[in-house]
Coordinates of C-alpha atoms and ligand atoms in Angstrom, one line a residue:
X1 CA 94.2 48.4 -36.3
X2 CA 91.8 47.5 -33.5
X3 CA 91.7 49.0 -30.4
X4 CA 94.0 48.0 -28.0
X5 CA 94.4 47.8 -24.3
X6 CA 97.2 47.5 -21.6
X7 CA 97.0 44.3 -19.6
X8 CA 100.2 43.4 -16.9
X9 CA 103.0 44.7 -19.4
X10 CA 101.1 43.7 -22.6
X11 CA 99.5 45.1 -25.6
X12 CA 96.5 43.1 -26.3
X13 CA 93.7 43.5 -28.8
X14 CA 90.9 45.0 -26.7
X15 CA 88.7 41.9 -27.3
X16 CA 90.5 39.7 -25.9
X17 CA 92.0 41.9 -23.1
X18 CA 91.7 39.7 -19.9
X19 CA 92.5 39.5 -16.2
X20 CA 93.0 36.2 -14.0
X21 CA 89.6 35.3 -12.6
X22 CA 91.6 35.5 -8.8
X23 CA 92.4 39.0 -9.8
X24 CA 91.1 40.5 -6.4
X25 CA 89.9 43.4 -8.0
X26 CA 87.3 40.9 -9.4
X27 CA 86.7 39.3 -6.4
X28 CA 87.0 41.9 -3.7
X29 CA 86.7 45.5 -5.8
X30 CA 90.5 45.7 -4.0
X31 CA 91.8 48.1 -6.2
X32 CA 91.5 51.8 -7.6
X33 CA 91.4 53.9 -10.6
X34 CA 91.2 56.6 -12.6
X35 CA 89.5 58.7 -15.6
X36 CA 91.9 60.9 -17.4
X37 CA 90.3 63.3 -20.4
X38 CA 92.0 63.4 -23.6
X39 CA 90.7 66.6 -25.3
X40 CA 92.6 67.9 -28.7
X41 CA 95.5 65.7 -27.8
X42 CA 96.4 66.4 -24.4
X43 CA 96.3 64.7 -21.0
X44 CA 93.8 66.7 -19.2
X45 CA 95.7 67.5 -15.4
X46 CA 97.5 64.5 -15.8
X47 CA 99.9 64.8 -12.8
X48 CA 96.9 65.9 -10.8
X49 CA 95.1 62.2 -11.6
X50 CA 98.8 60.3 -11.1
X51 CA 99.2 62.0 -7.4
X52 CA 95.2 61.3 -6.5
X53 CA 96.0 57.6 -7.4
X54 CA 99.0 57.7 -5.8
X55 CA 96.7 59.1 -3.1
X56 CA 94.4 56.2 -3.5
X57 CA 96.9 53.1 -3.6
X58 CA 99.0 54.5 -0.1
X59 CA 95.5 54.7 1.7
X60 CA 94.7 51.1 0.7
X61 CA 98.4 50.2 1.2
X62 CA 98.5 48.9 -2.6
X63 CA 102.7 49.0 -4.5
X64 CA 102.8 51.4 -7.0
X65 CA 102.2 49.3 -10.4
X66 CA 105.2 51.0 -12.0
X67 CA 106.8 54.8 -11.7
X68 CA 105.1 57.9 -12.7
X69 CA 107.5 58.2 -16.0
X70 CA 106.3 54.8 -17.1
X71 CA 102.8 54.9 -16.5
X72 CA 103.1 58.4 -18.4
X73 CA 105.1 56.6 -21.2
X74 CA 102.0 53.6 -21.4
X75 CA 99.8 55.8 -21.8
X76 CA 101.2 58.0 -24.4
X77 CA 101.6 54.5 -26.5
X78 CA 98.2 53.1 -25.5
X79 CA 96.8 56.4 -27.0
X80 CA 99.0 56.5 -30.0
X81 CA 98.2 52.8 -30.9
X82 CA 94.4 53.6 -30.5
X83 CA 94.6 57.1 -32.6
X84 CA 93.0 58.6 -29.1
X85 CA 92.7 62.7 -29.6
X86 CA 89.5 63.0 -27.5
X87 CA 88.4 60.9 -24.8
X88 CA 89.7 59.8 -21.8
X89 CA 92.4 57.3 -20.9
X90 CA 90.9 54.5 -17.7
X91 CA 93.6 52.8 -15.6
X92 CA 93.3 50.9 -13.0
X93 CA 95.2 49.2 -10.5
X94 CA 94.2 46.3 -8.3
X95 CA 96.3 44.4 -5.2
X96 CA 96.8 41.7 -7.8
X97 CA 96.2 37.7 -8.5
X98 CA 95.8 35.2 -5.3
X99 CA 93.4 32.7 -3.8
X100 CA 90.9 34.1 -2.1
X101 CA 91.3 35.6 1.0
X102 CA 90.3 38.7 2.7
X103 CA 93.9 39.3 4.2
X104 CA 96.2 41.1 1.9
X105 CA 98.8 38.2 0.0
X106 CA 101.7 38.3 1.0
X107 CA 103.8 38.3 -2.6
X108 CA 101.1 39.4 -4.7
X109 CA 102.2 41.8 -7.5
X110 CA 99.5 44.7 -8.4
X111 CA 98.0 44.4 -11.1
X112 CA 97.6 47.6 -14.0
X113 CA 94.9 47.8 -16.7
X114 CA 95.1 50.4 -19.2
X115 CA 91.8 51.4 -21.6
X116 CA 91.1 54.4 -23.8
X117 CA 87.3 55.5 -25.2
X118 CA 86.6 57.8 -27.4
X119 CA 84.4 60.4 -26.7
X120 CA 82.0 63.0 -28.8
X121 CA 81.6 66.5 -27.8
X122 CA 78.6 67.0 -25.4
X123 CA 75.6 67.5 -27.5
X124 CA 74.1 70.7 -28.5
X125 CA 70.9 69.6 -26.8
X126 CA 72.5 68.7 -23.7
X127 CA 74.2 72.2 -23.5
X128 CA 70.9 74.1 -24.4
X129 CA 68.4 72.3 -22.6
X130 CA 70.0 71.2 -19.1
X131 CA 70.3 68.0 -17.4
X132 CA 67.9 66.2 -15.1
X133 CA 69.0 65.0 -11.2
X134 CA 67.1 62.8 -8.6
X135 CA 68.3 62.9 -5.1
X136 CA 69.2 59.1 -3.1
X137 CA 70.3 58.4 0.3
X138 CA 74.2 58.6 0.4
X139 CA 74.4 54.4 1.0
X140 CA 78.3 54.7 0.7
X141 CA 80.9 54.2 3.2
X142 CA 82.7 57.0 4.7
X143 CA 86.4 57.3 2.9
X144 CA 84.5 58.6 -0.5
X145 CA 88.0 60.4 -1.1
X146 CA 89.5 57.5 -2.3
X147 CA 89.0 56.4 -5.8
X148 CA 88.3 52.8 -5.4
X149 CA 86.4 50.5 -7.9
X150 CA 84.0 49.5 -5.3
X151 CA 80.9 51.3 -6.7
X152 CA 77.7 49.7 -6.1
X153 CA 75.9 52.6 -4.5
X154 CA 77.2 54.7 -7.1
X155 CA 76.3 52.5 -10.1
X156 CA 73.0 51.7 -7.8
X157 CA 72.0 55.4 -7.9
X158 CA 72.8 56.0 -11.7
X159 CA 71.1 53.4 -12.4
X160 CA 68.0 54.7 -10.4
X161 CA 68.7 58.2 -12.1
X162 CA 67.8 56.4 -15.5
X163 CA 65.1 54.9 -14.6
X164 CA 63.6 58.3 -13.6
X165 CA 64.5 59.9 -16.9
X166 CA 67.6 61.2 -15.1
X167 CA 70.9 62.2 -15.7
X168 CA 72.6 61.8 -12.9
X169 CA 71.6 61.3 -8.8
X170 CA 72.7 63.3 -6.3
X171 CA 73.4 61.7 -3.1
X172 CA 72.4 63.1 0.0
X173 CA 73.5 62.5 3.4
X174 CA 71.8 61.6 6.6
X175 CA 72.0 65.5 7.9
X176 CA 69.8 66.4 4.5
X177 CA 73.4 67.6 2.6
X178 CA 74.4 66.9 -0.8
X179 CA 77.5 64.7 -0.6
X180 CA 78.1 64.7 -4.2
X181 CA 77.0 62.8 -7.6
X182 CA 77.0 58.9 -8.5
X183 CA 80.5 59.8 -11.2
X184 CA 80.7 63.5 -10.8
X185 CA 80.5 66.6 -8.2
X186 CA 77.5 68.6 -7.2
X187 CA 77.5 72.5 -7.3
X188 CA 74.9 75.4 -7.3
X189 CA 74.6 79.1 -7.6
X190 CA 73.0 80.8 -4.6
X191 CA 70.3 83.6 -5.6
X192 CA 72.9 86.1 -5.1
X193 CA 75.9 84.5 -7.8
X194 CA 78.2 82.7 -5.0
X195 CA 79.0 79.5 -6.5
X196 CA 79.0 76.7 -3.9
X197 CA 80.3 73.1 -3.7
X198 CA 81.2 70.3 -1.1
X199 CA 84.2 71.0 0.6
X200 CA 86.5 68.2 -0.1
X201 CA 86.6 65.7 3.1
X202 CA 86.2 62.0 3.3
X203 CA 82.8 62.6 1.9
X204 CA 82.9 63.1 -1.4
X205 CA 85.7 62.1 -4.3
X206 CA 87.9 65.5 -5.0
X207 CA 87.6 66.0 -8.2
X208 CA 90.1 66.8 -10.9
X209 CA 87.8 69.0 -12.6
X210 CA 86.3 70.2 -9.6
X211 CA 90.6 71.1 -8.5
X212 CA 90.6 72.6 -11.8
X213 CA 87.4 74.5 -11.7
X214 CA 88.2 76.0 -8.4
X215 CA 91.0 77.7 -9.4
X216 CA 89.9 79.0 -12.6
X217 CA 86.6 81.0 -10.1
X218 CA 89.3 82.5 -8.0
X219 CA 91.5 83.6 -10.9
X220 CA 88.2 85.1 -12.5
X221 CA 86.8 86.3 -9.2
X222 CA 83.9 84.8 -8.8
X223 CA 82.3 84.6 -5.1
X224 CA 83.0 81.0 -4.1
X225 CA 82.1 79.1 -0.8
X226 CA 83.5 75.6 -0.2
X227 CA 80.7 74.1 2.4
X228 CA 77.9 71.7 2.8
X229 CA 74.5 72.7 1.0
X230 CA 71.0 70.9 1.9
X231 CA 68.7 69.4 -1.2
X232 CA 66.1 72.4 0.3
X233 CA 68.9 75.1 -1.0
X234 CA 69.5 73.6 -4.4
X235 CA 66.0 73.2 -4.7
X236 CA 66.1 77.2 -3.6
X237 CA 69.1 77.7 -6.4
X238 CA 69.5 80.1 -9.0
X239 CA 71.7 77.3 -11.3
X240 CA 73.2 74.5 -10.5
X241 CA 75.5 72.2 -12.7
X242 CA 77.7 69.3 -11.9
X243 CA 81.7 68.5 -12.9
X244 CA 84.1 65.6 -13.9
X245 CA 86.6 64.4 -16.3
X246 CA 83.5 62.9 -19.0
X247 CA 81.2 65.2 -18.3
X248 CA 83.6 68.8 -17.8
X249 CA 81.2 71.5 -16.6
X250 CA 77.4 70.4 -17.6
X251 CA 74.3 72.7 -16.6
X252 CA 71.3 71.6 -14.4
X253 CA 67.4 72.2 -14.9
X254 CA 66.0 70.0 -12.7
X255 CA 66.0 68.5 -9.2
X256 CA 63.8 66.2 -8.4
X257 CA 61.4 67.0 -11.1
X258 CA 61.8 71.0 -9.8
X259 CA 63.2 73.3 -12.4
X260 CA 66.3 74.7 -11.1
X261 CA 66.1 79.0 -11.5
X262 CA 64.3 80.0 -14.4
X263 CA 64.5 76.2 -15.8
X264 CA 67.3 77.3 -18.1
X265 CA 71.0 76.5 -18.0
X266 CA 72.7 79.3 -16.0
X267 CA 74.4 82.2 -17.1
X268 CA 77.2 81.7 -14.9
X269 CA 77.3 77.8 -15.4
X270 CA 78.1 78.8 -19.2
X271 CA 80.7 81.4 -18.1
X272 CA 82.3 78.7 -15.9
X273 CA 81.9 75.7 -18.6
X274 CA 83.9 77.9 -21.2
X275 CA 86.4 79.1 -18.7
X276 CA 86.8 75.0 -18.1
X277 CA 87.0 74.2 -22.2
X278 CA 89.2 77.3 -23.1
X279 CA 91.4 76.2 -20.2
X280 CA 91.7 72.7 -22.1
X281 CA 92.0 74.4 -25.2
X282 CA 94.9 75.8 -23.9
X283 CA 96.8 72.7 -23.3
X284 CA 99.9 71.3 -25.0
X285 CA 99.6 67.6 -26.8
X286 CA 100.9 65.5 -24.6
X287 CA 104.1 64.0 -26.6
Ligands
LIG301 N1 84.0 59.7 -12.0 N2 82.7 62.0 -7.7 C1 82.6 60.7 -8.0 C2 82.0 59.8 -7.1 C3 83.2 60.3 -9.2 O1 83.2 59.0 -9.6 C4 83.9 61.2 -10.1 C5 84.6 60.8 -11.3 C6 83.9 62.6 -9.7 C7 84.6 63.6 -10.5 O2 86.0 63.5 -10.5 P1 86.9 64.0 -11.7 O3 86.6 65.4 -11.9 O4 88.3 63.7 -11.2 O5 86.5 63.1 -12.9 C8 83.3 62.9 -8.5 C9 84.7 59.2 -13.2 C10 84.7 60.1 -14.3 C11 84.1 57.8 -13.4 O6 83.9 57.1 -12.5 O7 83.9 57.5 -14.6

């Protein structure tokens, strides 16, 4: 069976999946999403993703598409129809179909898109060799908590990541500070083992994995200190990696063409990477 997608209440072949061209996520980027993992089976933190988009829509003042239960019940039977064990589930939800105007329609119904990808396992190579970040100005505006589809500085940076032979840019704000990646958060290892990462303000996008991760140092022990870091204090780092819900914990060798440490992936990056996968390991199929 081809893949399928969830369009407005409909099963569709993902082909032909469409949206009305006034769909004002089209023409604005007036809506929000999110990125759920799907590893062995289960929803990764699923509840955790619903409330941050529930987060998402009340900042923007967007309805709720449906209830919790049957967006939960969509995307069991999106996954089932598309034989999705490992991967991630994408919904978004915009303010809906209406001419075009900046003022938000007055009976316009919000609109809900459902996708799911498969995903392989993060490559051997990846894993044993590190990844590569370039630093960019922070271009973005200043609610970065809320998950809204309106990306161009993000997809502007990635894409300036690539051309560098990059992984991933880390964006930097106008005080020098790492706000946080173009699709994931930024974290290092100081010389002596405290793992540090962004505390979670309107700067940067609180991440599920990054939630996740947080608790699983603090159950472990591990010294931990949620504050701004400077690019000079990565580039000073013992290890530094990065987090989301594609790329779970992944190690960092370079910064701006600097190796990072010793130039290997950290130890403690690989402690805290299969503290993350045995935690998803853990999980139930979601039913
Ligand atoms: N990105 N910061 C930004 C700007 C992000 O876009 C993301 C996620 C994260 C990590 O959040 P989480 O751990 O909840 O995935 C941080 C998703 C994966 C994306 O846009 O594809």
């Amino acid at each position: 069976m081809p893949r399928q997608a969830y369009v407005n209440g409909r099963y569709l072949p993902h082909r032909e999946a469409a949206v009305h061209i006034e769909d004002r996520g089209y023409q604005f980027a007036d809506g929000v999403y999110e990125v759920v993992p799907v590893f062995n089976g289960a929803l990764v933190d699923e509840d955790l993703h619903l409330d941050r988009l529930d987060r998402s829509l009340g900042e923007l003042r967007i309805a709720q598409p449906m209830s919790r239960a049957a967006l939960k019940l969509v995307s069991r039977e999106l996954m089932r129809r598309n034989g999705l064990s490992n991967g991630f589930l994408y919904m978004q939800v915009t303010r809906g179909v209406a001419p075009r105007d900046h003022k938000f329609p007055t009976n316009a119904r919000p609109a809900l898109v459902m996708t799911t990808r498969q995903m392989k396992p993060h490559s051997e190579q990846v894993l044993g060799e590190g990844l590569k970040v370039i630093t960019v100005p922070d271009q973005r505006w200043d609610r970065c908590d809320i998950k809204s589809v309106s990306l161009l500085p993000n997809i502007l940076g990635k894409q300036a990541a690539v051309e560098a032979g990059a992984y991933e840019a880390w964006q930097v704000d106008r005080d020098g500070m790492v706000t946080e990646g173009t699709s994931t958060n930024a974290w290092i290892v100081t010389q002596d083992n405290k793992v540090v990462t962004r505390d979670a303000t309107h700067s940067i996008l609180n991440g599920i994995t990054r939630i996740t991760l947080l608790e699983l140092i603090r159950k472990e022990g591990y010294e931990l200190e949620e504050r701004c870091f400077s690019v000079e204090e990565a580039k000073a780092a013992r290890e530094a990696f990065l987090t989301s819900s594609t790329s779970f914990v992944l190690p960092i060798t370079q910064l701006d063409a600097k190796p990072i440490g010793n130039g290997h992936p950290g130890i403690l990056t690989g402690k805290l990477r299969q503290h993350y996968m045995d935690y998803m390991q853990s999980l139930r199929k979601s039913a």
